[in-house]
PDB file of C-alpha atoms in Angstrom:
ATOM      1  CA  MET A   1      99.470  85.560 119.023  1.00  0.00           C
ATOM      2  CA  GLY A   2      95.907  85.649 118.073  1.00  0.00           C
ATOM      3  CA  GLU A   3      96.372  88.594 115.836  1.00  0.00           C
ATOM      4  CA  SER A   4      95.311  88.340 112.023  1.00  0.00           C
ATOM      5  CA  LYS A   5      98.757  87.876 109.984  1.00  0.00           C
ATOM      6  CA  ILE A   6      97.380  89.231 106.745  1.00  0.00           C
ATOM      7  CA  SER A   7      96.285  92.578 108.419  1.00  0.00           C
ATOM      8  CA  VAL A   8      99.890  92.885 109.774  1.00  0.00           C
ATOM      9  CA  LEU A   9     101.166  92.018 105.933  1.00  0.00           C
ATOM     10  CA  TYR A  10      98.975  94.919 104.782  1.00  0.00           C
ATOM     11  CA  ILE A  11     100.974  97.369 106.476  1.00  0.00           C
ATOM     12  CA  ILE A  12     104.202  96.493 105.419  1.00  0.00           C
ATOM     13  CA  ASP A  13     105.779  98.020 102.254  1.00  0.00           C
ATOM     14  CA  LYS A  14     104.954  95.535  99.425  1.00  0.00           C
ATOM     15  CA  LYS A  15     108.388  95.655  97.927  1.00  0.00           C
ATOM     16  CA  TYR A  16     109.481  93.611 101.222  1.00  0.00           C
ATOM     17  CA  LEU A  17     106.721  90.935 101.020  1.00  0.00           C
ATOM     18  CA  PRO A  18     106.907  87.534  99.438  1.00  0.00           C
ATOM     19  CA  ASN A  19     104.259  86.638  97.058  1.00  0.00           C
ATOM     20  CA  THR A  20     101.163  85.803  99.101  1.00  0.00           C
ATOM     21  CA  LEU A  21      97.464  85.018  98.865  1.00  0.00           C
ATOM     22  CA  PHE A  22      94.941  85.111 101.526  1.00  0.00           C
ATOM     23  CA  PHE A  23      91.921  82.830 101.288  1.00  0.00           C
ATOM     24  CA  THR A  24      88.872  82.873 103.379  1.00  0.00           C
ATOM     25  CA  HIS A  25      87.603  79.654 105.072  1.00  0.00           C
ATOM     26  CA  GLY A  26      85.472  77.630 102.355  1.00  0.00           C
ATOM     27  CA  THR A  27      87.287  78.695  99.182  1.00  0.00           C
ATOM     28  CA  ALA A  28      87.170  76.203  96.609  1.00  0.00           C
ATOM     29  CA  LEU A  29      90.232  74.445  95.807  1.00  0.00           C
ATOM     30  CA  ARG A  30      89.990  75.047  92.181  1.00  0.00           C
ATOM     31  CA  LYS A  31      89.823  78.885  92.936  1.00  0.00           C
ATOM     32  CA  MET A  32      93.085  78.757  95.044  1.00  0.00           C
ATOM     33  CA  LEU A  33      94.844  76.871  92.193  1.00  0.00           C
ATOM     34  CA  TYR A  34      93.551  79.576  89.743  1.00  0.00           C
ATOM     35  CA  GLN A  35      94.545  82.440  91.985  1.00  0.00           C
ATOM     36  CA  MET A  36      98.038  80.987  92.551  1.00  0.00           C
ATOM     37  CA  GLN A  37      98.429  80.583  88.672  1.00  0.00           C
ATOM     38  CA  SER A  38      97.506  84.033  88.252  1.00  0.00           C
ATOM     39  CA  LYS A  39      99.791  85.452  90.614  1.00  0.00           C
ATOM     40  CA  GLY A  40     102.675  83.165  89.507  1.00  0.00           C
ATOM     41  CA  LEU A  41     102.809  81.004  92.898  1.00  0.00           C
ATOM     42  CA  HIS A  42     104.219  77.802  92.556  1.00  0.00           C
ATOM     43  CA  PHE A  43     104.648  74.737  94.683  1.00  0.00           C
ATOM     44  CA  PRO A  44     106.259  74.195  97.062  1.00  0.00           C
ATOM     45  CA  VAL A  45     104.580  76.852  99.173  1.00  0.00           C
ATOM     46  CA  ILE A  46     103.789  77.522 102.951  1.00  0.00           C
ATOM     47  CA  ALA A  47     100.407  77.411 104.323  1.00  0.00           C
ATOM     48  CA  LYS A  48      99.577  78.737 107.766  1.00  0.00           C
ATOM     49  CA  PRO A  49      96.394  80.121 109.353  1.00  0.00           C
ATOM     50  CA  ASP A  50      95.711  83.728 109.537  1.00  0.00           C
ATOM     51  CA  MET A  51      95.288  83.485 113.079  1.00  0.00           C
ATOM     52  CA  GLY A  52      97.758  81.045 114.332  1.00  0.00           C
ATOM     53  CA  GLU A  53      99.591  80.226 117.380  1.00  0.00           C
ATOM     54  CA  ARG A  54     103.409  79.157 117.414  1.00  0.00           C
ATOM     55  CA  GLY A  55     103.387  77.176 114.282  1.00  0.00           C
ATOM     56  CA  LYS A  56     100.086  75.214 114.643  1.00  0.00           C
ATOM     57  CA  ALA A  57      98.775  74.210 111.118  1.00  0.00           C
ATOM     58  CA  PHE A  58     101.934  75.586 109.360  1.00  0.00           C
ATOM     59  CA  TYR A  59     102.917  73.347 106.625  1.00  0.00           C
ATOM     60  CA  LYS A  60     105.201  73.329 103.427  1.00  0.00           C
ATOM     61  CA  LEU A  61     102.859  72.117 100.658  1.00  0.00           C
ATOM     62  CA  ARG A  62     104.688  70.690  97.665  1.00  0.00           C
ATOM     63  CA  ASP A  63     101.812  69.661  95.371  1.00  0.00           C
ATOM     64  CA  ASN A  64      98.130  70.012  94.378  1.00  0.00           C
ATOM     65  CA  GLU A  65      97.244  67.018  96.704  1.00  0.00           C
ATOM     66  CA  ALA A  66      98.972  68.357  99.661  1.00  0.00           C
ATOM     67  CA  LEU A  67      96.950  71.721  98.999  1.00  0.00           C
ATOM     68  CA  LYS A  68      94.033  69.414  98.946  1.00  0.00           C
ATOM     69  CA  LEU A  69      94.484  67.682 102.205  1.00  0.00           C
ATOM     70  CA  TYR A  70      95.385  70.958 103.959  1.00  0.00           C
ATOM     71  CA  VAL A  71      92.278  72.317 102.907  1.00  0.00           C
ATOM     72  CA  GLU A  72      90.508  69.266 104.124  1.00  0.00           C
ATOM     73  CA  LYS A  73      91.902  69.460 107.536  1.00  0.00           C
ATOM     74  CA  TYR A  74      91.947  73.230 107.940  1.00  0.00           C
ATOM     75  CA  GLY A  75      89.703  74.722 105.423  1.00  0.00           C
ATOM     76  CA  HIS A  76      87.358  75.878 108.365  1.00  0.00           C
ATOM     77  CA  LEU A  77      90.188  78.428 109.028  1.00  0.00           C
ATOM     78  CA  ASP A  78      91.077  81.554 106.988  1.00  0.00           C
ATOM     79  CA  PHE A  79      94.805  81.027 105.699  1.00  0.00           C
ATOM     80  CA  ILE A  80      97.779  82.358 103.915  1.00  0.00           C
ATOM     81  CA  LEU A  81      99.821  80.844 101.099  1.00  0.00           C
TER      82      LEU A  81
END
């Protein structure tokens, strides 16, 4: 609790990790969609804050609109897809 999830993921062997993207707060939606496309990450995706607690702000996003709404609500946080 209170620890960066992405920093923990960086120490795990990549062969065991799911396709993951990290976004700092304030990242533009179009940049997120571009990076998703570039990395082959498709909806639905799971979004969760990098520093979270017990599932707070953890959501399954089904499409671009859901990602847009997530960013509007939680875009002040760094998060992982």
